[in-house]
Backbone as a ProteinNet text record, in pm:
[ID]
protein_1_A
[PRIMARY]
MSESNVNETEREPIRRAFNIRWIAAGAIVLWGLISVGELLIARYIIAPNDGLTEAMERAGEIQKRRDLAGAEDEQAMEILDTENDEVRSILLGSMGVIASLVLLLAFIPFAVGAAVSRFSGRVRDGALACTAGMLIMAVTSGATIGKLVAIVVLGLGIGALGGLLGRRFY
[TERTIARY]
4525.3	4587	4727.9	4749.9	4882.4	4984.8	4940.7	5031.9	5069.4	4977.4	5006.1	5106.8	5098.7	5195.6	5334.6	5342.6	5471.8	5534.8	5455.2	5508.7	5558.7	5490	5534.4	5666	5683	5808.7	5922.2	5893	5998.4	6050.4	5968.6	6007.9	6091.9	6090.5	6166.9	6315.8	6391	6535.3	6600.8	6705.6	6781.2	6865.9	6855.1	6932	7067.9	7171.9	7306.8	7360.6	7458.9	7517.1	7601.9	7665.4	7753.2	7720.6	7742.7	7727.7	7868.1	7917	8055.4	8085.5	7992	8016.4	8048.1	7968.5	7992.8	8121	8150	8274.3	8394.2	8392.6	8504.3	8517.3	8405.4	8410.1	8463.6	8418.4	8466.6	8614.4	8661.4	8803	8889.2	8845.3	8922	8922	8808.1	8800.5	8890.2	8886	8970.1	9117.4	9156.7	9295.9	9338.8	9253.5	9285.7	9297.1	9202	9205.6	9327.7	9362.8	9480.3	9607.9	9615.6	9733.9	9752.3	9643.6	9650.3	9682.7	9625.4	9653.9	9799.8	9861.3	10004.2	10087	10052.4	10125.2	10107.4	9985.6	9960.4	10034.3	10041.3	10116.4	10263.7	10318.4	10459.3	10487.2	10395.2	10418.5	10394.1	10286.1	10246.6	10276.5	10309.9	10339.6	10486.4	10538	10675.5	10776	10751.5	10848.5	10880.5	10784.3	10818.8	10898.1	10893.2	10961.1	11094.4	11205.1	11338	11365	11319.9	11341.8	11270.8	11147.7	11071.8	11129.7	11176.2	11237.4	11362.9	11444.6	11566.5	11533	11429.6	11389.4	11343.2	11271.7	11227.7	11346.5	11445	11564.8	11640.6	11650.6	11715.8	11640.1	11507.8	11427.6	11457	11471.6	11506.4	11644.3	11741	11876	11876	11799.9	11791.6	11733.6	11633	11571.7	11670.1	11747.3	11847.4	11952.9	12000	12100.4	12041.8	11913.4	11847.9	11841.1	11811	11803.1	11939.9	12046.1	12180.6	12236.7	12202.1	12259.7	12213.1	12088.7	12036.5	12000.1	11922.7	11871.7	11973	12083.3	12179.6	12259.6	12287.7	12370	12281.9	12274.1	12184.8	12226.8	12357.8	12405.1	12369.6	12386.5	12351.2	12201.2	12120.9	11975.5	11933.1	11998.7	11966.6	11997.4	12109.2	12146	12044.4	12006.4	11907.6	11771.7	11733.9	11607.1	11608.8	11721.5	11734.8	11723.1	11792.7	11783.7	11641.4	11577.7	11441.1	11345.2	11365.2	11281.8	11299.5	11423.9	11449.8	11375.7	11383.5	11315.7	11164.6	11112.2	10968.8	10923.9	11005	10967.5	10971	11062.6	11066.4	10940.2	10905	10788.2	10658.1	10647.3	10524.1	10519.2	10627.2	10628.1	10563.9	10541.1	10478.9	10327.3	10258.8	10112.8	10050.4	10112.2	10060.5	10062.9	10169.6	10179.8	10075.6	10058.5	9960	9819	9783.7	9650	9629.6	9732.8	9723.1	9705.2	9777	9762.3	9622.6	9569.6	9432.8	9335.4	9354.1	9267.7	9277.8	9401.2	9421.2	9372.6	9405	9379.5	9249	9181.6	9055.3	8939	8950.8	8837.5	8803.9	8904.5	8876.9	8813.6	8867.5	8797.1	8656.9	8641.2	8509	8410.9	8452.9	8365.3	8334.5	8433.4	8410	8316.5	8337.5	8248.2	8105.9	8089.8	7956.1	7891	7967.5	7911.6	7871.1	7958.5	7926.9	7805.1	7799.9	7684.7	7557.5	7570.4	7453.6	7391.4	7476	7423.7	7393	7464.5	7436.3	7331.7	7316.5	7218.6	7267.7	7397.6	7451.9	7578.9	7587	7704.8	7827.2	7809.6	7924.5	7987.1	7911	7968.8	8065.4	8029	8118.5	8244.8	8231	8347.4	8438.6	8381	8461.4	8527.8	8459.4	8519.9	8643.6	8632.8	8747.1	8859.6	8823.3	8925.2	8997.9	8923.4	8985.3	9072.5	9026	9106.1	9234.6	9225.2	9345.5	9440.1	9385.1	9468.6	9543.9	9475.7	9541.3	9652.5	9624.9	9726.9	9847.9	9822.9	9932.2	10017	9952.1	10025.5	10106	10047.2	10119.7	10232.2	10224.1	10332.9	10437.9	10417.5	10516.1	10521.6	10408.1	10403.5	10440.1	10494.5	10524.7	10395.6	10404	10285.4	10218.4	10295.9	10239	10165.6	10227	10162.9	10040.5	10049.1	9937.5	9815.5	9837	9726.6	9669.4	9755.8	9708.6	9627.8	9673.4	9604.5	9468.5	9463.3	9337.6	9237.2	9285	9195.8	9146.8	9236.1	9197.8	9090.4	9111.7	9012.6	8880.4	8884.3	8761.5	8684.9	8755.9	8689.9	8632.9	8714	8667.1	8563.5	8581.1	8481.1	8347.1	8349.8	8224.6	8156.8	8236	8177.5	8113.3	8184.9	8126.9	8005.2	8011	7898.1	7773.1	7794.2	7679.3	7613.5	7694.8	7639.9	7570.5	7634.7	7575	7445.6	7440.2	7319.5	7205.9	7242.1	7141.1	7064.3	7133.2	7071.5	7025.8	7020.3	6979.9	6833.1
21917.8	21867.8	21922.9	22040.6	22098.3	22021.2	21966.3	21886.6	21757.8	21699.2	21576.2	21601.6	21715.6	21749.5	21770	21832.3	21856.8	21724.6	21636.7	21508.2	21425.2	21431.4	21357.1	21410.7	21541.8	21598.7	21576.1	21567.2	21540.2	21398.2	21307.9	21167.8	21138.6	21227.1	21203.2	21206.7	21114.2	21114.8	21233.8	21280.5	21391.2	21335.3	21396.7	21352.7	21421.4	21343.2	21397.4	21431.3	21519.6	21563.5	21453.1	21371.2	21265.4	21135.6	21025.9	20895.5	20843.3	20869.2	20839.3	20690.2	20605.4	20460.9	20417.7	20466.5	20427.1	20490.2	20611.3	20676.1	20599.4	20564.1	20490	20351	20283.8	20150.6	20158.7	20256.6	20273.1	20305.3	20390.6	20426.3	20304.3	20224.5	20105.1	20003.1	19985.3	19892.7	19940.4	20069.1	20124.2	20105.3	20136.8	20120.3	19973.7	19883.8	19741.3	19692.1	19731.2	19686.9	19740.2	19865.5	19920.6	19858.3	19831.6	19766.4	19626	19551.7	19417	19425.9	19524.1	19543.3	19572.3	19653	19681.5	19553.9	19473.1	19347.1	19252.8	19246.4	19159.8	19209.7	19339.9	19394.7	19360.9	19377.9	19346.9	19198.9	19113.9	18969.1	18915.6	18957.4	18893	18973	19099.8	19178.3	19218.5	19268.1	19317.2	19205	19115.4	19010.2	18916.9	18871.5	18781.8	18849.4	18981.8	19054.2	19107.5	19056.9	19096.5	19245	19301.4	19443.5	19531.7	19494.3	19572.3	19555.1	19435.5	19410.9	19494.9	19497.6	19578.3	19727.2	19772.8	19913.3	19947.7	19858.2	19883.1	19887.8	19800.7	19804	19934.5	19980.6	20108.5	20223.1	20216.1	20321.5	20327.5	20212.7	20209.4	20267.1	20234.9	20289.6	20441.1	20488.6	20632.7	20704.4	20646.2	20708.9	20713.4	20607.7	20607.2	20714.3	20726.1	20827.9	20968	20984.7	21115.1	21153.8	21057.9	21085.4	21123.5	21059.5	21088	21218.7	21252.2	21369.5	21500.1	21510	21635.6	21730.4	21829.4	21922.5	22029	22043.5	22148.1	22122	21998.1	21961.8	21954.1	22065.5	22074.4	21981.5	21968.3	21882.8	21736.4	21691.4	21553.6	21531.2	21630.4	21618.2	21609.9	21684.8	21679.4	21541.7	21484.3	21349.5	21247.6	21258.8	21166.4	21182.6	21305.3	21327.5	21263.9	21273.7	21212	21060.3	21001.8	20856.8	20815	20895.2	20865.2	20870.5	20964.8	20973.1	20850.3	20799.3	20678.2	20558.7	20545.3	20434	20446	20566.4	20589	20552.1	20587.1	20553.8	20403	20332.9	20186.6	20125.8	20171.1	20115.7	20149.2	20271.5	20310.8	20262.1	20202.4	20142.8	20005.2	19948.4	19817.2	19831.2	19764.4	19772.2	19712	19610.8	19550.8	19647.8	19726.4	19825.7	19935.5	19980	20084.8	20036.7	19917.3	19864	19847.5	19805.3	19788.2	19921.3	20023.5	20156.1	20212.8	20190.8	20237.2	20165.3	20036.2	19960	20011.5	20032.7	20075.7	20217.8	20308.4	20449.3	20502.4	20422.7	20470.7	20377.2	20250.2	20160.4	20131.6	20104.2	20070.6	20188.4	20312.3	20423.7	20448.1	20428.7	20444.9	20344.4	20219.1	20114.5	20135.9	20176.3	20201.5	20321	20427	20543.7	20506.8	20423.4	20380	20295.8	20205.9	20119.1	20198.9	20287.6	20366.9	20454.7	20519.1	20604.7	20523.6	20404.4	20317	20284.5	20252.2	20209.8	20325	20437.2	20551.2	20643.4	20642.7	20727.4	20867.5	20892.7	21026.5	21018.8	21105.3	21110.2	21155	21250.7	21304.3	21199.4	21102.9	20996.7	20911.7	20879.5	20803.3	20879.2	21008.4	21091	21105	21126.1	21140.4	21009.1	20898.1	20768.2	20745.7	20777.9	20761.5	20858.2	20979.4	21077.4	21031.7	20983.9	20937.5	20814.7	20722.4	20604	20638.8	20731.1	20773.4	20850.3	20926.8	20998.5	20900.2	20797.3	20693.4	20628	20596.8	20535.1	20627	20755	20849.6	20865.4	20873.6	20892.4	20767.1	20649.3	20526.5	20495.8	20546.9	20522.8	20633	20736.4	20842.5	20935.8	20973.1	21061.4	21204.5	21277.7	21418.4	21499.4	21626.8	21711.6	21719.5	21734.3	21741.2	21614.2	21501.2	21373	21354.4	21400.1	21388.4	21463.9	21586	21666	21600.1	21552.3	21488.6	21363	21283.3	21159	21188.4	21287.1	21320.4	21376.8	21464.1	21519.6	21408.8	21316.7	21202.3	21119.9	21091.4	21015	21087.2	21218.5	21296.4	21297.5	21320	21327.3	21194.4	21091	20960	20903.7	20929.7	20886.1	20953.5	21081.2	21152.6	21098	21066.1	21006.6	20871.4	20790	20662.1	20682.7	20786.2	20817	20854.8	20925.8	20960.2	20835.7	20740.4	20615	20537.4	20528.9	20456.7	20520.7	20651.1	20722.3	20699.5	20685	20662.5	20532.2	20432.2	20302.5	20285.6	20393.7	20389.6	20358.7
7947.1	7827.1	7810.1	7857.1	7841.4	7924.4	8039.4	8120.6	8048.7	7977.9	7905.2	7793.4	7725.8	7621.2	7678.8	7794.5	7858.5	7900.3	7959.7	8002.9	7885.3	7772.2	7654.9	7601.9	7602.9	7554.4	7651	7779.3	7876.7	7864.1	7819.9	7808.6	7684.8	7587.4	7464.9	7495.6	7443.2	7468.9	7398.8	7458.6	7400.9	7286.5	7171.6	7054.4	7058.8	7066.6	7076.3	6938.3	6936.7	6809.8	6747.4	6829.4	6781	6853.4	6786.9	6849.5	6876.3	6995.3	7031.1	7018.2	7050.9	7042.8	6900.5	6803.9	6664.5	6611.1	6653.6	6609.3	6662.3	6790	6849.3	6786.3	6768.5	6706.9	6564.5	6487.4	6350.7	6346	6437.6	6441.3	6473.2	6566.9	6604.1	6490.2	6426.4	6313.2	6199.2	6169.7	6063.3	6095.3	6217.1	6258.8	6247.2	6291.7	6283.4	6140	6054.9	5914.8	5841.4	5865.7	5798	5851.6	5980.3	6036.9	5979.8	5973.6	5915.6	5766.9	5699.1	5556.9	5530.4	5615.1	5599.3	5614.1	5711.2	5730.5	5611.8	5559.4	5443.9	5319.1	5301.6	5187.8	5201.1	5320.8	5342	5317.9	5359.4	5347.9	5207.7	5143.8	5018.4	4892	4904.5	4784.6	4781.2	4892.6	4894.1	4915.6	5010.2	5042.9	4925.5	4845.6	4735	4622.1	4613.6	4507	4560.2	4504.9	4554.1	4533.7	4423.2	4397.5	4498.5	4531.5	4630.2	4770.1	4801.4	4932	4947.4	4842.6	4845	4858.9	4790.1	4799.2	4940.5	5004.5	5142.2	5238.3	5216.5	5300.1	5280.4	5154.9	5126.2	5192.2	5193.1	5256.5	5406.5	5469.2	5611.1	5637.8	5551.7	5566.6	5546.1	5449	5422.8	5544	5604.5	5722.8	5838.4	5858	5964.9	5940.7	5814.8	5783	5798	5764.5	5779.2	5926.8	6013	6156.1	6212.8	6162.7	6211	6154.8	6031.7	5966.5	6029.2	6064.6	6118.4	6005.5	6037.6	5936.6	5895.6	5967.9	5938.7	5811.6	5781.7	5666.1	5541.5	5467.7	5352.2	5238.6	5216.9	5107.5	5134.2	5256.8	5291.3	5276.1	5313.7	5300.7	5155.1	5067.9	4925.1	4867.2	4907.1	4860.8	4910.8	5037.2	5093.9	5026.1	4993	4922.9	4784.9	4716	4583.8	4593.6	4690.6	4709.8	4748.4	4831.5	4874	4754.7	4664	4543.6	4455.5	4446.1	4367.9	4427.5	4558.5	4626.2	4607.6	4620.9	4604.1	4463	4363	4224.7	4201.2	4266.6	4254.5	4315.8	4435.2	4503.9	4431.2	4381.8	4313.6	4169.5	4123.3	3990	3987.8	4103.7	4113.5	4119.1	4031	4027.2	4153.1	4209.7	4332.4	4448.8	4457.5	4565.2	4545.2	4420.8	4391.5	4427.7	4383.8	4413	4563.5	4633.1	4777.8	4848.9	4803.4	4864	4840.6	4721.4	4694.1	4786.4	4803.7	4892.7	5035.6	5082	5219.7	5244.4	5154.8	5181.7	5124.2	5042.6	4985.8	5018.2	4985.4	5000.2	5146.5	5228.2	5368.7	5442.1	5431.7	5498	5441	5310.1	5248.9	5308.3	5318.1	5371	5519.2	5596.5	5738.7	5756.4	5679.2	5685.8	5649.7	5547.4	5507	5616.4	5675.5	5779.1	5903.7	5947.5	6067.1	6041.8	5926.7	5895.4	5879.4	5827.9	5811.2	5946	6043.6	6172.5	6267	6254.4	6342.2	6283.8	6150.8	6086.4	6056	6075.6	6051.7	5967.6	5869.2	5782.7	5861.7	5949.6	6023.8	6114.6	6163.2	6245.3	6164.1	6040.8	5954.1	5922.2	5893.5	5862.8	5984.6	6100.8	6222.2	6262.9	6239.8	6270.5	6183.2	6055.4	5965	5999.7	6034.9	6073.9	6199.9	6298.3	6422.2	6396.9	6313.7	6281.9	6208.7	6112.7	6039.8	6131.8	6224.6	6320.4	6409.6	6455.4	6535.4	6455	6327.6	6240.9	6226.6	6203.1	6182.3	6308.1	6422	6547.4	6581.7	6564.1	6598	6500.4	6377.9	6282	6285.2	6365.7	6379.8	6260.6	6207.4	6090.6	6129.8	6033.6	6054.5	6047.7	6079.1	6082.5	5945.5	5838.5	5704.1	5666.6	5695.4	5667.6	5756.5	5878.8	5972.1	5919.4	5873.8	5820.2	5695	5605.7	5482.3	5511.8	5605.4	5638.9	5702.5	5790	5856.2	5754.8	5664.3	5562.5	5469.8	5433.9	5350.6	5421.1	5548.8	5624.9	5635.8	5656.5	5667.3	5535.7	5425	5294.2	5249.6	5256.1	5210.7	5307.2	5436.7	5533.8	5511.9	5474.6	5447.2	5322.2	5219.2	5098.4	5129.1	5206.1	5247.9	5335.2	5420.8	5507	5428.7	5317.4	5232.4	5176	5135.5	5084.2	5195.7	5312.1	5423.6	5471.4	5471.8	5514.5	5415.3	5291.2	5187.8	5212.1	5265.8	5290.8	5434.9	5510.1	5650.2	5663
[MASK]
++++++++++++++++++++++++++++++++++++++++++++++++++++++++++++++++++++++++++++++++++++++++++++++++++++++++++++++++++++++++++++++++++++++++++++++++++++++++++++++++++++++++++

């Protein structure tokens, strides 16, 4: 009888700590949804509004001047920071932009985390999928280290919350 118990335990599949397939699929889906979301925001929220379009053009010019100025010229950097704050306040003053950012940065990672956790059965898979997707987004958009850390932490936190919901319905 002891041999039969050993054979049964040998046949059981090894349970892995992570489900790489679901994490990779979730990361790719998250990256795709956020990329498409950015394009839709640019086309349907920013483009029809002349004030927002002008603010986006100013933001691009400010970034070009920042790249040319270099970090040594403190006075030029202060002026660029002031202009950048003005542009940011214009963009964040629009309710459409705010709602779109909430959708992109909160709802989509939450939904992807819930879906991945639902199908993999683990909360950590949903959180890791969102973290990996946000990391891909940050790297492809050329984010700085501070933004990179914030985006990854945001993806991890919201992905874990979605994962808790998805695991609940597993």
